[in-house]
Amino acid sequence: MDHLNFSIHAGEKVGLIGPNGSGKSTLLHIVMGLLRPDSGHVEFLGQRPETEKDFRLIRRQVGLVFQNADDQLFSPTVLEDVAFGPLNMGKSPEQAREMSIRILSELNLGGFENRITHKLSGGEKKLVALATVLVMEPKVLFLDEPSTGLDESTREHIIEILNRLDITFVMVSHEYDYLARTTRTIYTLNNGKVEYCCNSEDLHTHYHSHPAGRMPHGHDDNR
Amino acid sequence: MIQETFAIGSSPMHRMDPRLKIVAATVFSVQTAISDNFTTLIIALIFGITMAILARLNFWMVFKRLLIVNGFIFFLWLVLPFTFPGDPLFSLGPMDYTLSGVVLSARITLKTNAILLSLIALTGTSYLATLGYALNQLKLPDKIIYLFLITYRYIFVIEQEYQRLIRAARVRCFEPGTNLHTYRTYAYLIGMLFVRASARAERVYHAMLCRGFAGKFHTLREFTFTKSDLAWAFALGAGLMFMGYLEWVRITLF
């Protein structure tokens, strides 16, 4: 990363695209205070967090969904994992339980409460990981390649959730197609710098997979 | 896949408050371990067997577990009486097989089986995660609970990682043998497992930090100490006191 400058404002839905190893994940980790830059700073709502303590306060308002859901889910059951964040924020067990059940049902994961996290399928893990972050009601959400390795229906489900949410978010991805359907502005990360790429409406290409194969099919239903 | 077979069930042992189970199992184990009187030890074994029966566990599964431990105990019976001074029962060349050695081996056998059975029946009938939270409620240090629960969670992930590496080797026609290639492959495999485990540990920790983790574990579960738990607490307490009394006055019933 080299004199990188990147800012987001309330209500923005931003895509960040770049080749492997270009520093997309590193950028997210710096923003969350998990990594400290050699020089430069992070600013959030006029504050300049420096220490772990400062970042701890910011993490209550900024969520990060990791690329690998297995890194995010560590509790034995889904309910406990989702309730982990609210409990850390000082909510009572009843409140945390209530919030978790509500967010799970909002994500169509009702009835998953007592499922064992490590026995969920890849797609289910991803959705639960999203729930663990959303339950904390963040103002800003960072998503690190949320579509990688998921099947069509889970990808669609995540798109549907993100479009329904009234939240500022930054999504890192390789997939133009996916970004075009969820974000409004897209930036690229190249040679350590963030550059404006385009408006996601300009970006739409007709390069996509066809689950219907050679069978006659329409494109109206977004498939 | 690592499974918690004994934790599934609806017996009185499964329904008991996990905090009570932990306390009872701990006191029972310590008390049995420091008892010497044969009567006490036999009662302890009966105690263990009774609890295992009450837990309605699969007989063969319990038997298999006991067999593993008693395999080690068998070697004690072979070695201990020869090395312990006392009256010889018989001699093998210069070595005497002593009575006091046999008595000691018998004590160890009784103690081990009694403790093992009680641990299976009491703590084995709760999920490890539940035990973790119960320990938390018993005011054990947060760090220990944290290590306990995280170890439990990630043992599965590490096992999966291991299986993945083994599969990767197998699809490329790896067949273990007694040669340098095999040893080297296993060394790489284990090395890679450590590297991946530590990388994952760091990512998990980061993910926890992002969700506001500050070193303290909060728990959703609140255990309720019911009337039947109270009855069990009295019954177990009375049993333990009886064992203590036998040990103290050294009554010999058998």
GROMACS .gro file of C-alpha atoms in nm:
model
  477
    1MET     CA    1   0.000   0.000   0.000
    2ASP     CA    2   0.131   0.336  -0.099
    3HIS     CA    3  -0.019   0.669   0.010
    4LEU     CA    4  -0.360   0.513  -0.012
    5ASN     CA    5  -0.655   0.740   0.039
    6PHE     CA    6  -1.002   0.600   0.078
    7SER     CA    7  -1.311   0.744   0.238
    8ILE     CA    8  -1.674   0.647   0.266
    9HIS     CA    9  -1.976   0.847   0.371
   10ALA     CA   10  -2.304   0.754   0.533
   11GLY     CA   11  -2.540   0.574   0.300
   12GLU     CA   12  -2.278   0.476   0.044
   13LYS     CA   13  -2.264   0.128  -0.099
   14VAL     CA   14  -1.915   0.080  -0.227
   15GLY     CA   15  -1.746  -0.201  -0.411
   16LEU     CA   16  -1.372  -0.253  -0.398
   17ILE     CA   17  -1.215  -0.467  -0.662
   18GLY     CA   18  -0.858  -0.570  -0.724
   19PRO     CA   19  -0.636  -0.863  -0.811
   20ASN     CA   20  -0.523  -1.122  -0.557
   21GLY     CA   21  -0.262  -0.984  -0.322
   22SER     CA   22  -0.341  -0.621  -0.402
   23GLY     CA   23  -0.411  -0.548  -0.033
   24LYS     CA   24  -0.789  -0.545  -0.018
   25SER     CA   25  -0.808  -0.756   0.296
   26THR     CA   26  -0.514  -0.568   0.449
   27LEU     CA   27  -0.704  -0.243   0.398
   28LEU     CA   28  -1.007  -0.380   0.583
   29HIS     CA   29  -0.787  -0.507   0.867
   30ILE     CA   30  -0.623  -0.166   0.900
   31VAL     CA   31  -0.961   0.005   0.913
   32MET     CA   32  -1.070  -0.230   1.190
   33GLY     CA   33  -0.749  -0.170   1.384
   34LEU     CA   34  -0.638  -0.532   1.354
   35LEU     CA   35  -0.327  -0.421   1.169
   36ARG     CA   36  -0.143  -0.093   1.227
   37PRO     CA   37  -0.011   0.094   0.925
   38ASP     CA   38   0.356   0.197   0.921
   39SER     CA   39   0.237   0.549   0.850
   40GLY     CA   40  -0.094   0.723   0.802
   41HIS     CA   41  -0.412   0.704   1.002
   42VAL     CA   42  -0.774   0.597   1.020
   43GLU     CA   43  -1.051   0.845   1.091
   44PHE     CA   44  -1.401   0.765   1.202
   45LEU     CA   45  -1.673   1.025   1.261
   46GLY     CA   46  -1.412   1.290   1.328
   47GLN     CA   47  -1.214   1.076   1.573
   48ARG     CA   48  -0.869   0.941   1.515
   49PRO     CA   49  -0.836   0.602   1.686
   50GLU     CA   50  -0.480   0.513   1.780
   51THR     CA   51  -0.483   0.256   2.055
   52GLU     CA   52  -0.655  -0.081   2.091
   53LYS     CA   53  -0.897   0.086   2.333
   54ASP     CA   54  -0.999   0.348   2.074
   55PHE     CA   55  -1.055   0.081   1.812
   56ARG     CA   56  -1.259  -0.124   2.056
   57LEU     CA   57  -1.515   0.156   2.067
   58ILE     CA   58  -1.521   0.182   1.690
   59ARG     CA   59  -1.575  -0.189   1.644
   60ARG     CA   60  -1.909  -0.150   1.815
   61GLN     CA   61  -2.024   0.054   1.517
   62VAL     CA   62  -1.828  -0.102   1.234
   63GLY     CA   63  -1.876  -0.466   1.138
   64LEU     CA   64  -1.644  -0.690   0.938
   65VAL     CA   65  -1.756  -1.014   0.778
   66PHE     CA   66  -1.451  -1.232   0.723
   67GLN     CA   67  -1.378  -1.412   0.403
   68ASN     CA   68  -1.380  -1.751   0.571
   69ALA     CA   69  -1.686  -1.809   0.788
   70ASP     CA   70  -1.499  -2.072   0.988
   71ASP     CA   71  -1.281  -1.793   1.126
   72GLN     CA   72  -1.586  -1.610   1.247
   73LEU     CA   73  -1.790  -1.885   1.407
   74PHE     CA   74  -1.633  -2.031   1.716
   75SER     CA   75  -1.917  -2.100   1.958
   76PRO     CA   76  -2.066  -2.447   1.975
   77THR     CA   77  -2.416  -2.337   1.877
   78VAL     CA   78  -2.548  -2.078   1.636
   79LEU     CA   79  -2.741  -1.885   1.901
   80GLU     CA   80  -2.437  -1.851   2.125
   81ASP     CA   81  -2.225  -1.734   1.835
   82VAL     CA   82  -2.475  -1.471   1.726
   83ALA     CA   83  -2.520  -1.355   2.087
   84PHE     CA   84  -2.143  -1.319   2.139
   85GLY     CA   85  -2.130  -0.964   2.000
   86PRO     CA   86  -2.432  -0.825   2.189
   87LEU     CA   87  -2.303  -0.980   2.514
   88ASN     CA   88  -1.967  -0.812   2.459
   89MET     CA   89  -2.152  -0.484   2.411
   90GLY     CA   90  -2.294  -0.525   2.759
   91LYS     CA   91  -2.642  -0.649   2.673
   92SER     CA   92  -2.812  -0.877   2.923
   93PRO     CA   93  -2.845  -1.248   2.830
   94GLU     CA   94  -3.219  -1.203   2.766
   95GLN     CA   95  -3.165  -0.902   2.542
   96ALA     CA   96  -2.883  -1.077   2.356
   97ARG     CA   97  -3.096  -1.385   2.306
   98GLU     CA   98  -3.387  -1.176   2.180
   99MET     CA   99  -3.169  -0.977   1.938
  100SER     CA  100  -3.007  -1.293   1.806
  101ILE     CA  101  -3.334  -1.473   1.745
  102ARG     CA  102  -3.472  -1.165   1.569
  103ILE     CA  103  -3.175  -1.127   1.334
  104LEU     CA  104  -3.173  -1.499   1.256
  105SER     CA  105  -3.537  -1.492   1.155
  106GLU     CA  106  -3.475  -1.176   0.948
  107LEU     CA  107  -3.211  -1.369   0.753
  108ASN     CA  108  -3.450  -1.664   0.709
  109LEU     CA  109  -3.245  -1.865   0.956
  110GLY     CA  110  -3.526  -1.917   1.203
  111GLY     CA  111  -3.491  -2.251   1.378
  112PHE     CA  112  -3.111  -2.252   1.342
  113GLU     CA  113  -3.057  -2.141   1.705
  114ASN     CA  114  -2.946  -2.474   1.842
  115ARG     CA  115  -2.765  -2.602   1.535
  116ILE     CA  116  -2.399  -2.690   1.587
  117THR     CA  117  -2.188  -2.430   1.403
  118HIS     CA  118  -1.920  -2.662   1.272
  119LYS     CA  119  -2.180  -2.893   1.121
  120LEU     CA  120  -2.346  -2.624   0.906
  121SER     CA  121  -2.298  -2.622   0.529
  122GLY     CA  122  -2.069  -2.361   0.372
  123GLY     CA  123  -2.360  -2.140   0.268
  124GLU     CA  124  -2.531  -2.165   0.605
  125LYS     CA  125  -2.203  -2.078   0.779
  126LYS     CA  126  -2.171  -1.766   0.566
  127LEU     CA  127  -2.524  -1.651   0.648
  128VAL     CA  128  -2.475  -1.715   1.019
  129ALA     CA  129  -2.145  -1.524   1.002
  130LEU     CA  130  -2.335  -1.234   0.848
  131ALA     CA  131  -2.593  -1.259   1.127
  132THR     CA  132  -2.320  -1.248   1.395
  133VAL     CA  133  -2.212  -0.910   1.259
  134LEU     CA  134  -2.553  -0.764   1.172
  135VAL     CA  135  -2.689  -0.839   1.520
  136MET     CA  136  -2.456  -0.572   1.656
  137GLU     CA  137  -2.643  -0.317   1.441
  138PRO     CA  138  -2.332  -0.164   1.287
  139LYS     CA  139  -2.339   0.172   1.111
  140VAL     CA  140  -2.085   0.053   0.856
  141LEU     CA  141  -2.033  -0.297   0.728
  142PHE     CA  142  -1.722  -0.435   0.559
  143LEU     CA  143  -1.758  -0.756   0.365
  144ASP     CA  144  -1.449  -0.946   0.255
  145GLU     CA  145  -1.537  -1.147  -0.055
  146PRO     CA  146  -1.880  -1.254   0.066
  147SER     CA  147  -1.965  -1.452  -0.247
  148THR     CA  148  -1.659  -1.676  -0.271
  149GLY     CA  149  -1.732  -2.045  -0.282
  150LEU     CA  150  -2.108  -2.014  -0.242
  151ASP     CA  151  -2.380  -2.171  -0.451
  152GLU     CA  152  -2.619  -1.970  -0.662
  153SER     CA  153  -2.905  -1.963  -0.412
  154THR     CA  154  -2.690  -1.848  -0.118
  155ARG     CA  155  -2.531  -1.579  -0.337
  156GLU     CA  156  -2.875  -1.457  -0.436
  157HIS     CA  157  -2.983  -1.467  -0.072
  158ILE     CA  158  -2.691  -1.247   0.032
  159ILE     CA  159  -2.762  -1.001  -0.251
  160GLU     CA  160  -3.124  -0.986  -0.140
  161ILE     CA  161  -3.022  -0.922   0.224
  162LEU     CA  162  -2.772  -0.651   0.132
  163ASN     CA  163  -3.019  -0.473  -0.094
  164ARG     CA  164  -3.280  -0.482   0.180
  165LEU     CA  165  -3.046  -0.335   0.444
  166ASP     CA  166  -3.033   0.035   0.501
  167ILE     CA  167  -2.667   0.039   0.587
  168THR     CA  168  -2.341   0.183   0.462
  169PHE     CA  169  -2.117  -0.091   0.334
  170VAL     CA  170  -1.795  -0.167   0.153
  171MET     CA  171  -1.770  -0.495  -0.029
  172VAL     CA  172  -1.445  -0.644  -0.145
  173SER     CA  173  -1.477  -0.887  -0.432
  174HIS     CA  174  -1.325  -1.019  -0.751
  175GLU     CA  175  -1.659  -1.044  -0.921
  176TYR     CA  176  -1.778  -0.744  -1.119
  177ASP     CA  177  -2.113  -0.908  -1.169
  178TYR     CA  178  -2.171  -0.951  -0.798
  179LEU     CA  179  -2.057  -0.598  -0.714
  180ALA     CA  180  -2.274  -0.452  -0.988
  181ARG     CA  181  -2.583  -0.598  -0.828
  182THR     CA  182  -2.513  -0.486  -0.472
  183THR     CA  183  -2.316  -0.162  -0.481
  184ARG     CA  184  -2.346   0.178  -0.645
  185THR     CA  185  -1.987   0.293  -0.677
  186ILE     CA  186  -1.689   0.075  -0.753
  187TYR     CA  187  -1.325   0.147  -0.683
  188THR     CA  188  -1.022  -0.053  -0.780
  189LEU     CA  189  -0.718  -0.118  -0.569
  190ASN     CA  190  -0.414  -0.122  -0.791
  191ASN     CA  191  -0.045  -0.078  -0.714
  192GLY     CA  192  -0.128   0.018  -0.358
  193LYS     CA  193  -0.371   0.296  -0.452
  194VAL     CA  194  -0.747   0.319  -0.456
  195GLU     CA  195  -0.883   0.457  -0.783
  196TYR     CA  196  -1.236   0.536  -0.889
  197CYS     CA  197  -1.349   0.279  -1.138
  198CYS     CA  198  -1.704   0.341  -1.234
  199ASN     CA  199  -2.065   0.362  -1.145
  200SER     CA  200  -2.196   0.013  -1.106
  201GLU     CA  201  -2.470   0.075  -1.364
  202ASP     CA  202  -2.210   0.134  -1.633
  203LEU     CA  203  -2.041  -0.181  -1.534
  204HIS     CA  204  -2.309  -0.427  -1.619
  205THR     CA  205  -2.184  -0.676  -1.872
  206HIS     CA  206  -2.360  -0.985  -1.990
  207TYR     CA  207  -2.091  -1.214  -1.871
  208HIS     CA  208  -2.254  -1.450  -1.629
  209SER     CA  209  -2.307  -1.814  -1.556
  210HIS     CA  210  -2.618  -1.988  -1.681
  211PRO     CA  211  -2.761  -2.228  -1.430
  212ALA     CA  212  -3.016  -2.329  -1.692
  213GLY     CA  213  -2.741  -2.436  -1.933
  214ARG     CA  214  -2.866  -2.483  -2.291
  215MET     CA  215  -3.227  -2.506  -2.185
  216PRO     CA  216  -3.429  -2.213  -2.321
  217HIS     CA  217  -3.454  -1.951  -2.048
  218GLY     CA  218  -3.536  -1.586  -1.994
  219HIS     CA  219  -3.326  -1.318  -1.829
  220ASP     CA  220  -3.608  -1.124  -1.666
  221ASP     CA  221  -3.577  -1.302  -1.334
  222ASN     CA  222  -3.212  -1.199  -1.308
  223ARG     CA  223  -3.077  -1.542  -1.380
  224MET     CA  224  -1.511  -3.702   1.358
  225ILE     CA  225  -1.488  -3.660   1.733
  226GLN     CA  226  -1.822  -3.736   1.890
  227GLU     CA  227  -1.971  -3.685   2.232
  228THR     CA  228  -2.167  -4.008   2.236
  229PHE     CA  229  -2.247  -4.012   2.605
  230ALA     CA  230  -2.387  -3.660   2.607
  231ILE     CA  231  -2.699  -3.766   2.417
  232GLY     CA  232  -2.981  -3.894   2.637
  233SER     CA  233  -3.255  -3.802   2.879
  234SER     CA  234  -3.167  -4.002   3.191
  235PRO     CA  235  -3.168  -3.847   3.540
  236MET     CA  236  -2.793  -3.802   3.499
  237HIS     CA  237  -2.841  -3.607   3.176
  238ARG     CA  238  -3.101  -3.384   3.336
  239MET     CA  239  -2.894  -3.304   3.643
  240ASP     CA  240  -2.758  -2.949   3.680
  241PRO     CA  241  -2.409  -2.960   3.523
  242ARG     CA  242  -2.267  -2.756   3.811
  243LEU     CA  243  -2.377  -3.023   4.056
  244LYS     CA  244  -2.231  -3.292   3.832
  245ILE     CA  245  -1.894  -3.119   3.817
  246VAL     CA  246  -1.877  -3.065   4.192
  247ALA     CA  247  -1.990  -3.421   4.268
  248ALA     CA  248  -1.746  -3.576   4.018
  249THR     CA  249  -1.457  -3.368   4.154
  250VAL     CA  250  -1.525  -3.447   4.519
  251PHE     CA  251  -1.586  -3.814   4.442
  252SER     CA  252  -1.264  -3.845   4.239
  253VAL     CA  253  -1.048  -3.678   4.501
  254GLN     CA  254  -1.207  -3.875   4.784
  255THR     CA  255  -1.168  -4.207   4.602
  256ALA     CA  256  -0.810  -4.126   4.507
  257ILE     CA  257  -0.705  -4.063   4.869
  258SER     CA  258  -0.900  -4.354   5.022
  259ASP     CA  259  -0.713  -4.674   5.109
  260ASN     CA  260  -0.968  -4.893   5.283
  261PHE     CA  261  -1.089  -5.175   5.055
  262THR     CA  262  -1.445  -5.145   5.179
  263THR     CA  263  -1.451  -4.778   5.083
  264LEU     CA  264  -1.303  -4.854   4.743
  265ILE     CA  265  -1.552  -5.129   4.669
  266ILE     CA  266  -1.837  -4.901   4.773
  267ALA     CA  267  -1.686  -4.635   4.545
  268LEU     CA  268  -1.685  -4.880   4.255
  269ILE     CA  269  -2.048  -4.975   4.326
  270PHE     CA  270  -2.122  -4.603   4.337
  271GLY     CA  271  -1.962  -4.557   3.995
  272ILE     CA  272  -2.144  -4.856   3.844
  273THR     CA  273  -2.477  -4.738   3.985
  274MET     CA  274  -2.432  -4.392   3.835
  275ALA     CA  275  -2.337  -4.539   3.497
  276ILE     CA  276  -2.652  -4.756   3.508
  277LEU     CA  277  -2.865  -4.456   3.604
  278ALA     CA  278  -2.724  -4.265   3.308
  279ARG     CA  279  -2.854  -4.546   3.081
  280LEU     CA  280  -2.537  -4.550   2.876
  281ASN     CA  281  -2.459  -4.799   2.604
  282PHE     CA  282  -2.291  -5.087   2.787
  283TRP     CA  283  -2.043  -5.170   2.510
  284MET     CA  284  -1.933  -4.810   2.467
  285VAL     CA  285  -1.860  -4.780   2.839
  286PHE     CA  286  -1.692  -5.121   2.840
  287LYS     CA  287  -1.465  -5.018   2.551
  288ARG     CA  288  -1.356  -4.704   2.734
  289LEU     CA  289  -1.284  -4.901   3.050
  290LEU     CA  290  -1.090  -5.157   2.847
  291ILE     CA  291  -0.848  -4.892   2.720
  292VAL     CA  292  -0.760  -4.779   3.073
  293ASN     CA  293  -0.748  -5.131   3.210
  294GLY     CA  294  -0.498  -5.218   2.940
  295PHE     CA  295  -0.255  -4.988   3.121
  296ILE     CA  296  -0.361  -5.126   3.458
  297PHE     CA  297  -0.274  -5.476   3.333
  298PHE     CA  298   0.089  -5.373   3.302
  299LEU     CA  299   0.082  -5.250   3.661
  300TRP     CA  300  -0.026  -5.601   3.770
  301LEU     CA  301   0.270  -5.741   3.576
  302VAL     CA  302   0.532  -5.502   3.706
  303LEU     CA  303   0.428  -5.361   4.043
  304PRO     CA  304   0.423  -5.684   4.256
  305PHE     CA  305   0.775  -5.769   4.135
  306THR     CA  306   0.917  -5.434   4.234
  307PHE     CA  307   0.732  -5.385   4.563
  308PRO     CA  308   0.894  -5.522   4.882
  309GLY     CA  309   0.687  -5.766   5.095
  310ASP     CA  310   0.597  -6.129   5.149
  311PRO     CA  311   0.652  -6.324   4.828
  312LEU     CA  312   0.357  -6.514   4.680
  313PHE     CA  313   0.583  -6.686   4.432
  314SER     CA  314   0.924  -6.625   4.282
  315LEU     CA  315   1.047  -6.604   3.926
  316GLY     CA  316   1.420  -6.655   3.950
  317PRO     CA  317   1.561  -6.374   4.162
  318MET     CA  318   1.233  -6.176   4.156
  319ASP     CA  319   0.953  -6.208   4.411
  320TYR     CA  320   0.588  -6.148   4.330
  321THR     CA  321   0.477  -5.986   4.657
  322LEU     CA  322   0.140  -5.977   4.833
  323SER     CA  323   0.171  -5.608   4.917
  324GLY     CA  324   0.232  -5.539   4.549
  325VAL     CA  325  -0.087  -5.727   4.459
  326VAL     CA  326  -0.282  -5.530   4.722
  327LEU     CA  327  -0.151  -5.203   4.581
  328SER     CA  328  -0.237  -5.305   4.224
  329ALA     CA  329  -0.589  -5.403   4.334
  330ARG     CA  330  -0.634  -5.064   4.502
  331ILE     CA  331  -0.523  -4.880   4.191
  332THR     CA  332  -0.756  -5.091   3.975
  333LEU     CA  333  -1.057  -5.022   4.198
  334LYS     CA  334  -0.984  -4.651   4.223
  335THR     CA  335  -0.927  -4.606   3.852
  336ASN     CA  336  -1.244  -4.783   3.746
  337ALA     CA  337  -1.459  -4.614   4.010
  338ILE     CA  338  -1.332  -4.267   3.913
  339LEU     CA  339  -1.359  -4.334   3.543
  340LEU     CA  340  -1.715  -4.464   3.572
  341SER     CA  341  -1.825  -4.167   3.779
  342LEU     CA  342  -1.664  -3.924   3.535
  343ILE     CA  343  -1.836  -4.091   3.240
  344ALA     CA  344  -2.170  -4.096   3.420
  345LEU     CA  345  -2.151  -3.743   3.559
  346THR     CA  346  -1.941  -3.520   3.335
  347GLY     CA  347  -1.963  -3.737   3.023
  348THR     CA  348  -2.339  -3.691   3.012
  349SER     CA  349  -2.308  -3.316   2.945
  350TYR     CA  350  -2.176  -3.156   2.628
  351LEU     CA  351  -1.831  -3.013   2.670
  352ALA     CA  352  -1.964  -2.669   2.588
  353THR     CA  353  -2.221  -2.696   2.867
  354LEU     CA  354  -1.949  -2.799   3.108
  355GLY     CA  355  -1.749  -2.495   3.003
  356TYR     CA  356  -2.035  -2.264   3.091
  357ALA     CA  357  -2.101  -2.453   3.412
  358LEU     CA  358  -1.735  -2.404   3.511
  359ASN     CA  359  -1.781  -2.038   3.432
  360GLN     CA  360  -2.072  -2.023   3.675
  361LEU     CA  361  -1.859  -2.200   3.933
  362LYS     CA  362  -1.632  -1.894   3.912
  363LEU     CA  363  -1.334  -2.056   3.745
  364PRO     CA  364  -1.094  -1.802   3.587
  365ASP     CA  365  -1.211  -1.667   3.249
  366LYS     CA  366  -0.884  -1.757   3.079
  367ILE     CA  367  -0.920  -2.127   3.161
  368ILE     CA  368  -1.279  -2.135   3.034
  369TYR     CA  369  -1.169  -1.948   2.723
  370LEU     CA  370  -0.893  -2.201   2.651
  371PHE     CA  371  -1.129  -2.489   2.722
  372LEU     CA  372  -1.406  -2.373   2.490
  373ILE     CA  373  -1.180  -2.259   2.208
  374THR     CA  374  -0.984  -2.585   2.220
  375TYR     CA  375  -1.309  -2.773   2.199
  376ARG     CA  376  -1.435  -2.571   1.904
  377TYR     CA  377  -1.116  -2.581   1.702
  378ILE     CA  378  -1.027  -2.944   1.757
  379PHE     CA  379  -1.292  -3.012   1.493
  380VAL     CA  380  -1.148  -2.759   1.254
  381ILE     CA  381  -0.794  -2.891   1.301
  382GLU     CA  382  -0.920  -3.243   1.248
  383GLN     CA  383  -1.091  -3.136   0.925
  384GLU     CA  384  -0.773  -2.962   0.818
  385TYR     CA  385  -0.581  -3.281   0.887
  386GLN     CA  386  -0.828  -3.488   0.686
  387ARG     CA  387  -0.799  -3.241   0.400
  388LEU     CA  388  -0.420  -3.269   0.397
  389ILE     CA  389  -0.437  -3.649   0.412
  390ARG     CA  390  -0.683  -3.652   0.124
  391ALA     CA  391  -0.461  -3.420  -0.077
  392ALA     CA  392  -0.175  -3.663  -0.026
  393ARG     CA  393  -0.388  -3.964  -0.103
  394VAL     CA  394  -0.528  -3.834  -0.433
  395ARG     CA  395  -0.171  -3.802  -0.547
  396CYS     CA  396  -0.115  -4.170  -0.480
  397PHE     CA  397   0.056  -4.139  -0.144
  398GLU     CA  398   0.080  -4.473   0.031
  399PRO     CA  399   0.239  -4.477   0.375
  400GLY     CA  400   0.526  -4.720   0.408
  401THR     CA  401   0.842  -4.765   0.609
  402ASN     CA  402   1.062  -4.529   0.415
  403LEU     CA  403   1.207  -4.183   0.425
  404HIS     CA  404   0.947  -4.050   0.181
  405THR     CA  405   0.666  -4.145   0.421
  406TYR     CA  406   0.839  -3.992   0.723
  407ARG     CA  407   0.912  -3.676   0.534
  408THR     CA  408   0.554  -3.651   0.409
  409TYR     CA  409   0.415  -3.692   0.759
  410ALA     CA  410   0.659  -3.437   0.892
  411TYR     CA  411   0.545  -3.188   0.626
  412LEU     CA  412   0.186  -3.271   0.703
  413ILE     CA  413   0.221  -3.209   1.075
  414GLY     CA  414   0.427  -2.897   1.014
  415MET     CA  415   0.163  -2.764   0.777
  416LEU     CA  416  -0.106  -2.845   1.032
  417PHE     CA  417   0.072  -2.630   1.294
  418VAL     CA  418   0.123  -2.346   1.049
  419ARG     CA  419  -0.241  -2.351   0.945
  420ALA     CA  420  -0.363  -2.385   1.302
  421SER     CA  421  -0.167  -2.082   1.417
  422ALA     CA  422  -0.274  -1.876   1.117
  423ARG     CA  423  -0.632  -1.969   1.185
  424ALA     CA  424  -0.599  -1.894   1.554
  425GLU     CA  425  -0.492  -1.543   1.462
  426ARG     CA  426  -0.783  -1.492   1.222
  427VAL     CA  427  -1.030  -1.622   1.477
  428TYR     CA  428  -0.890  -1.387   1.738
  429HIS     CA  429  -0.923  -1.097   1.497
  430ALA     CA  430  -1.282  -1.191   1.420
  431MET     CA  431  -1.353  -1.199   1.794
  432LEU     CA  432  -1.194  -0.856   1.842
  433CYS     CA  433  -1.417  -0.722   1.564
  434ARG     CA  434  -1.717  -0.832   1.761
  435GLY     CA  435  -1.608  -0.648   2.072
  436PHE     CA  436  -1.423  -0.924   2.256
  437ALA     CA  437  -1.226  -0.780   2.546
  438GLY     CA  438  -1.102  -1.090   2.723
  439LYS     CA  439  -1.419  -1.168   2.910
  440PHE     CA  440  -1.657  -1.446   2.817
  441HIS     CA  441  -2.023  -1.379   2.873
  442THR     CA  442  -2.267  -1.662   2.871
  443LEU     CA  443  -2.622  -1.690   2.749
  444ARG     CA  444  -2.700  -1.990   2.962
  445GLU     CA  445  -2.838  -1.964   3.306
  446PHE     CA  446  -2.868  -2.297   3.478
  447THR     CA  447  -3.155  -2.359   3.711
  448PHE     CA  448  -3.106  -2.562   4.022
  449THR     CA  449  -3.432  -2.757   4.045
  450LYS     CA  450  -3.588  -2.949   4.333
  451SER     CA  451  -3.474  -3.279   4.188
  452ASP     CA  452  -3.121  -3.135   4.171
  453LEU     CA  453  -3.149  -3.056   4.540
  454ALA     CA  454  -3.257  -3.415   4.609
  455TRP     CA  455  -2.965  -3.543   4.403
  456ALA     CA  456  -2.728  -3.311   4.587
  457PHE     CA  457  -2.843  -3.460   4.919
  458ALA     CA  458  -2.819  -3.818   4.789
  459LEU     CA  459  -2.471  -3.769   4.642
  460GLY     CA  460  -2.359  -3.579   4.951
  461ALA     CA  461  -2.483  -3.856   5.178
  462GLY     CA  462  -2.303  -4.119   4.966
  463LEU     CA  463  -1.979  -3.924   4.980
  464MET     CA  464  -2.009  -3.873   5.355
  465PHE     CA  465  -2.074  -4.244   5.401
  466MET     CA  466  -1.758  -4.322   5.206
  467GLY     CA  467  -1.566  -4.072   5.416
  468TYR     CA  468  -1.702  -4.226   5.735
  469LEU     CA  469  -1.600  -4.578   5.628
  470GLU     CA  470  -1.252  -4.455   5.548
  471TRP     CA  471  -1.227  -4.272   5.881
  472VAL     CA  472  -1.338  -4.554   6.111
  473ARG     CA  473  -1.181  -4.820   5.885
  474ILE     CA  474  -1.476  -5.055   5.905
  475THR     CA  475  -1.429  -5.373   5.702
  476LEU     CA  476  -1.756  -5.500   5.561
  477PHE     CA  477  -1.612  -5.742   5.309
   0.00000   0.00000   0.00000
